[in-house]
Amino acid sequence: MKIVCVGRNYARHIAELANEKPKDPVLFMKPDTAILPPRNPLYLPDFAKDFHYEVEVIIKINKMGKHIAPEFAHRYYEEIGLGLDITARDLQSELKAKGLPWEKAKAFDNSAVVSPKFVHKTQFKNLDELHFHLTQNGQMVQQGHTADMLWKIDELISYISTFFTLKKGDLIFTGTPAGVGKMNLNDEFAGYLEDQEMFKIRVK
Ligand code: MG
């Protein structure tokens, strides 16, 4: 399986990193080895100093598709999860400045926290109105609302599938809202989708 991630999908997050607003979705990928095994603590690697959390809504693809039209995209997923796109921000800034690919800063081992459970989409009234948030040691640090996405879930699936065939089990990280910040040793993070706890991890 693969993980396709969307960058710069929330206007206020684009502003906080002083990025340009893209004219098309920004995409990058993480390999399956990026997934933090469930219940494992997160050991921060030593190749960077500034690791950021980015809480994101995750879509699980349920069948193969390519060139999916936006109006049919809803047929390609049933379950919604929540996760962290962990980013070595100092390394990413270096790579961005040189115009180099981001993989070392975004796709390293354990850089993808994926909630152990997913919620069937019929549990929600409207996927374009989902609230989610992240706590760091019990304090809310990031909150998002899918209504603020520049590209909505179905548009993302359609756009992604023009480049990459989507297969059952693939995950889409749909972008992070404003409020990203640094992860510290011994921090505990918990992610909530509509007030339901979806994951909890500790940093070591
Ligand atoms: Mg992200």
mmCIF file of C-alpha atoms and ligand atoms in Angstrom:
data_model
loop_
_atom_site.group_PDB
_atom_site.id
_atom_site.type_symbol
_atom_site.label_atom_id
_atom_site.label_comp_id
_atom_site.label_asym_id
_atom_site.label_seq_id
_atom_site.Cartn_x
_atom_site.Cartn_y
_atom_site.Cartn_z
ATOM 1 C CA MET A 1 0.000 0.000 0.000
ATOM 2 C CA LYS A 2 0.993 3.609 -0.288
ATOM 3 C CA ILE A 3 0.213 6.839 1.454
ATOM 4 C CA VAL A 4 -0.521 9.886 -0.650
ATOM 5 C CA CYS A 5 -0.290 13.152 1.266
ATOM 6 C CA VAL A 6 -1.681 16.539 0.383
ATOM 7 C CA GLY A 7 0.281 19.655 1.282
ATOM 8 C CA ARG A 8 -1.048 23.197 1.571
ATOM 9 C CA ASN A 9 -4.741 22.356 1.706
ATOM 10 C CA TYR A 10 -5.709 24.858 4.431
ATOM 11 C CA ALA A 11 -5.221 28.571 3.791
ATOM 12 C CA ARG A 12 -4.225 29.518 7.356
ATOM 13 C CA HIS A 13 -1.556 26.782 7.471
ATOM 14 C CA ILE A 14 -0.131 28.043 4.156
ATOM 15 C CA ALA A 15 0.157 31.472 5.760
ATOM 16 C CA GLU A 16 1.833 30.195 8.961
ATOM 17 C CA LEU A 17 4.652 28.588 6.945
ATOM 18 C CA ALA A 18 4.811 31.596 4.582
ATOM 19 C CA ASN A 19 4.185 29.304 1.609
ATOM 20 C CA GLU A 20 2.623 30.326 -1.672
ATOM 21 C CA LYS A 21 -0.966 29.286 -2.228
ATOM 22 C CA PRO A 22 -0.783 26.544 -4.871
ATOM 23 C CA LYS A 23 -2.893 26.533 -8.009
ATOM 24 C CA ASP A 24 -3.188 22.727 -7.834
ATOM 25 C CA PRO A 25 -2.947 20.413 -4.816
ATOM 26 C CA VAL A 26 0.624 19.716 -3.622
ATOM 27 C CA LEU A 27 1.182 15.939 -3.396
ATOM 28 C CA PHE A 28 3.874 13.788 -1.882
ATOM 29 C CA MET A 29 4.037 10.179 -0.736
ATOM 30 C CA LYS A 30 5.130 8.111 2.194
ATOM 31 C CA PRO A 31 5.997 4.407 1.870
ATOM 32 C CA ASP A 32 4.287 1.764 4.021
ATOM 33 C CA THR A 33 7.429 1.671 6.196
ATOM 34 C CA ALA A 34 6.542 5.185 7.384
ATOM 35 C CA ILE A 35 3.620 3.900 9.463
ATOM 36 C CA LEU A 36 4.250 3.919 13.210
ATOM 37 C CA PRO A 37 3.206 0.449 14.428
ATOM 38 C CA PRO A 38 0.100 0.719 16.658
ATOM 39 C CA ARG A 39 0.785 1.167 20.390
ATOM 40 C CA ASN A 40 4.486 1.914 19.769
ATOM 41 C CA PRO A 41 6.007 5.067 21.192
ATOM 42 C CA LEU A 42 7.500 7.480 18.697
ATOM 43 C CA TYR A 43 11.287 7.606 18.943
ATOM 44 C CA LEU A 44 12.412 10.798 17.269
ATOM 45 C CA PRO A 45 15.300 10.071 14.890
ATOM 46 C CA ASP A 46 18.585 11.912 15.275
ATOM 47 C CA PHE A 47 18.998 13.259 11.727
ATOM 48 C CA ALA A 48 16.994 16.401 12.500
ATOM 49 C CA LYS A 49 16.205 18.589 15.510
ATOM 50 C CA ASP A 50 12.821 20.109 14.819
ATOM 51 C CA PHE A 51 10.029 17.564 14.409
ATOM 52 C CA HIS A 52 6.540 18.979 13.882
ATOM 53 C CA TYR A 53 3.136 17.387 14.376
ATOM 54 C CA GLU A 54 0.537 17.890 11.634
ATOM 55 C CA VAL A 55 -2.872 16.412 12.439
ATOM 56 C CA GLU A 56 -4.791 15.315 9.346
ATOM 57 C CA VAL A 57 -7.985 13.537 8.347
ATOM 58 C CA ILE A 58 -7.188 10.252 6.587
ATOM 59 C CA ILE A 59 -9.232 8.568 3.880
ATOM 60 C CA LYS A 60 -8.907 4.814 3.322
ATOM 61 C CA ILE A 61 -9.363 3.770 -0.318
ATOM 62 C CA ASN A 62 -11.593 0.709 -0.722
ATOM 63 C CA LYS A 63 -11.088 -0.263 -4.380
ATOM 64 C CA MET A 64 -8.801 0.284 -7.300
ATOM 65 C CA GLY A 65 -9.354 3.333 -9.448
ATOM 66 C CA LYS A 66 -7.670 5.745 -11.810
ATOM 67 C CA HIS A 67 -8.941 8.857 -13.542
ATOM 68 C CA ILE A 68 -11.792 8.950 -11.044
ATOM 69 C CA ALA A 69 -14.283 11.738 -11.735
ATOM 70 C CA PRO A 70 -15.089 13.880 -8.678
ATOM 71 C CA GLU A 71 -18.750 12.889 -8.818
ATOM 72 C CA PHE A 72 -17.819 9.181 -8.490
ATOM 73 C CA ALA A 73 -15.012 9.625 -5.956
ATOM 74 C CA HIS A 74 -17.345 8.855 -3.020
ATOM 75 C CA ARG A 75 -17.534 5.250 -4.264
ATOM 76 C CA TYR A 76 -13.841 4.744 -3.593
ATOM 77 C CA TYR A 77 -13.808 5.165 0.183
ATOM 78 C CA GLU A 78 -15.937 4.260 3.165
ATOM 79 C CA GLU A 79 -13.746 4.842 6.185
ATOM 80 C CA ILE A 80 -12.278 7.950 7.733
ATOM 81 C CA GLY A 81 -9.341 8.004 10.130
ATOM 82 C CA LEU A 82 -7.063 10.548 11.716
ATOM 83 C CA GLY A 83 -3.310 10.733 11.897
ATOM 84 C CA LEU A 84 -0.144 12.729 12.117
ATOM 85 C CA ASP A 85 2.065 13.660 9.190
ATOM 86 C CA ILE A 86 5.262 14.023 11.203
ATOM 87 C CA THR A 87 7.681 16.387 9.559
ATOM 88 C CA ALA A 88 11.372 17.105 10.159
ATOM 89 C CA ARG A 89 10.768 20.821 9.633
ATOM 90 C CA ASP A 90 14.398 21.942 9.784
ATOM 91 C CA LEU A 91 15.390 19.371 7.178
ATOM 92 C CA GLN A 92 12.334 20.146 5.047
ATOM 93 C CA SER A 93 13.197 23.864 5.064
ATOM 94 C CA GLU A 94 16.727 23.044 3.838
ATOM 95 C CA LEU A 95 15.380 20.815 1.077
ATOM 96 C CA LYS A 96 12.737 23.362 0.059
ATOM 97 C CA ALA A 97 15.350 26.122 -0.136
ATOM 98 C CA LYS A 98 17.386 23.998 -2.531
ATOM 99 C CA GLY A 99 14.356 22.926 -4.558
ATOM 100 C CA LEU A 100 14.959 19.276 -3.597
ATOM 101 C CA PRO A 101 12.356 16.551 -2.910
ATOM 102 C CA TRP A 102 10.939 16.352 0.631
ATOM 103 C CA GLU A 103 11.083 12.590 1.238
ATOM 104 C CA LYS A 104 13.869 12.640 3.809
ATOM 105 C CA ALA A 105 11.878 15.131 5.886
ATOM 106 C CA LYS A 106 8.421 13.604 5.367
ATOM 107 C CA ALA A 107 8.629 9.893 4.524
ATOM 108 C CA PHE A 108 11.089 8.511 7.063
ATOM 109 C CA ASP A 109 10.307 5.520 9.284
ATOM 110 C CA ASN A 110 7.460 6.203 11.767
ATOM 111 C CA SER A 111 6.605 9.567 10.190
ATOM 112 C CA ALA A 112 2.970 8.507 9.689
ATOM 113 C CA VAL A 113 0.740 8.042 12.714
ATOM 114 C CA VAL A 114 -2.452 6.295 11.569
ATOM 115 C CA SER A 115 -5.362 5.870 13.958
ATOM 116 C CA PRO A 116 -5.862 2.200 14.889
ATOM 117 C CA LYS A 117 -9.564 2.615 14.200
ATOM 118 C CA PHE A 118 -11.412 4.128 11.271
ATOM 119 C CA VAL A 119 -15.003 5.366 11.312
ATOM 120 C CA HIS A 120 -17.506 4.486 8.613
ATOM 121 C CA LYS A 121 -18.442 7.622 6.707
ATOM 122 C CA THR A 122 -22.149 7.042 7.251
ATOM 123 C CA GLN A 123 -21.492 7.895 10.930
ATOM 124 C CA PHE A 124 -21.065 11.520 9.860
ATOM 125 C CA LYS A 125 -23.722 13.859 8.526
ATOM 126 C CA ASN A 126 -21.406 15.686 6.149
ATOM 127 C CA LEU A 127 -17.742 14.944 5.458
ATOM 128 C CA ASP A 128 -17.207 18.561 4.454
ATOM 129 C CA GLU A 129 -18.176 19.599 7.997
ATOM 130 C CA LEU A 130 -15.897 17.424 10.150
ATOM 131 C CA HIS A 131 -14.198 18.928 13.169
ATOM 132 C CA PHE A 132 -10.953 17.442 14.407
ATOM 133 C CA HIS A 133 -8.276 18.417 16.862
ATOM 134 C CA LEU A 134 -4.987 17.435 18.470
ATOM 135 C CA THR A 135 -3.899 17.733 22.077
ATOM 136 C CA GLN A 136 -0.297 17.909 23.305
ATOM 137 C CA ASN A 137 -0.058 16.887 26.984
ATOM 138 C CA GLY A 138 -3.774 17.553 27.364
ATOM 139 C CA GLN A 139 -3.769 21.043 25.806
ATOM 140 C CA MET A 140 -5.442 21.614 22.476
ATOM 141 C CA VAL A 141 -2.778 22.699 19.979
ATOM 142 C CA GLN A 142 -4.389 22.221 16.584
ATOM 143 C CA GLN A 143 -7.933 22.202 15.402
ATOM 144 C CA GLY A 144 -9.388 21.862 11.960
ATOM 145 C CA HIS A 145 -12.646 21.844 10.073
ATOM 146 C CA THR A 146 -12.854 20.077 6.743
ATOM 147 C CA ALA A 147 -15.016 22.936 5.444
ATOM 148 C CA ASP A 148 -11.767 24.958 5.309
ATOM 149 C CA MET A 149 -10.044 22.585 2.886
ATOM 150 C CA LEU A 150 -9.061 24.293 -0.367
ATOM 151 C CA TRP A 151 -9.747 20.982 -2.126
ATOM 152 C CA LYS A 152 -12.407 18.731 -0.660
ATOM 153 C CA ILE A 153 -12.054 14.956 -0.250
ATOM 154 C CA ASP A 154 -13.727 14.002 -3.553
ATOM 155 C CA GLU A 155 -11.730 16.586 -5.507
ATOM 156 C CA LEU A 156 -8.507 15.292 -3.948
ATOM 157 C CA ILE A 157 -9.271 11.669 -4.858
ATOM 158 C CA SER A 158 -10.031 12.697 -8.412
ATOM 159 C CA TYR A 159 -6.901 14.810 -8.722
ATOM 160 C CA ILE A 160 -4.609 12.191 -7.123
ATOM 161 C CA SER A 161 -5.986 9.453 -9.384
ATOM 162 C CA THR A 162 -4.965 11.343 -12.523
ATOM 163 C CA PHE A 163 -1.322 10.692 -11.521
ATOM 164 C CA PHE A 164 -1.414 7.577 -9.321
ATOM 165 C CA THR A 165 -3.644 4.531 -9.541
ATOM 166 C CA LEU A 166 -5.334 4.203 -6.181
ATOM 167 C CA LYS A 167 -5.593 0.722 -4.719
ATOM 168 C CA LYS A 168 -7.606 -0.828 -1.907
ATOM 169 C CA GLY A 169 -5.928 -0.029 1.393
ATOM 170 C CA ASP A 170 -4.116 3.082 0.206
ATOM 171 C CA LEU A 171 -4.376 6.034 2.573
ATOM 172 C CA ILE A 172 -4.779 9.694 1.746
ATOM 173 C CA PHE A 173 -3.592 12.298 4.246
ATOM 174 C CA THR A 174 -5.736 15.295 3.373
ATOM 175 C CA GLY A 175 -3.577 18.139 4.679
ATOM 176 C CA THR A 176 -3.079 19.934 7.954
ATOM 177 C CA PRO A 177 -4.812 23.018 9.342
ATOM 178 C CA ALA A 178 -2.942 25.860 11.068
ATOM 179 C CA GLY A 179 -1.332 25.266 14.463
ATOM 180 C CA VAL A 180 1.555 22.928 13.646
ATOM 181 C CA GLY A 181 4.332 22.875 16.236
ATOM 182 C CA LYS A 182 7.298 21.145 17.750
ATOM 183 C CA MET A 183 7.255 17.665 19.320
ATOM 184 C CA ASN A 184 9.300 17.295 22.516
ATOM 185 C CA LEU A 185 10.595 14.282 24.393
ATOM 186 C CA ASN A 186 7.914 12.716 26.616
ATOM 187 C CA ASP A 187 5.062 14.622 24.983
ATOM 188 C CA GLU A 188 1.781 12.801 24.731
ATOM 189 C CA PHE A 189 -0.420 13.510 21.715
ATOM 190 C CA ALA A 190 -4.049 12.544 21.261
ATOM 191 C CA GLY A 191 -6.109 13.061 18.121
ATOM 192 C CA TYR A 192 -9.871 13.546 18.063
ATOM 193 C CA LEU A 193 -12.336 13.349 15.211
ATOM 194 C CA GLU A 194 -15.662 14.948 16.164
ATOM 195 C CA ASP A 195 -14.630 14.536 19.850
ATOM 196 C CA GLN A 196 -13.979 10.812 19.472
ATOM 197 C CA GLU A 197 -10.436 9.879 20.509
ATOM 198 C CA MET A 198 -8.790 8.251 17.502
ATOM 199 C CA PHE A 199 -5.165 7.809 18.552
ATOM 200 C CA LYS A 200 -2.782 8.504 21.398
ATOM 201 C CA ILE A 201 1.014 8.418 21.146
ATOM 202 C CA ARG A 202 3.966 9.208 23.359
ATOM 203 C CA VAL A 203 7.245 10.708 22.163
ATOM 204 C CA LYS A 204 10.459 9.112 23.447
HETATM 205 MG MG MG B 1 0.895 17.440 6.151
#
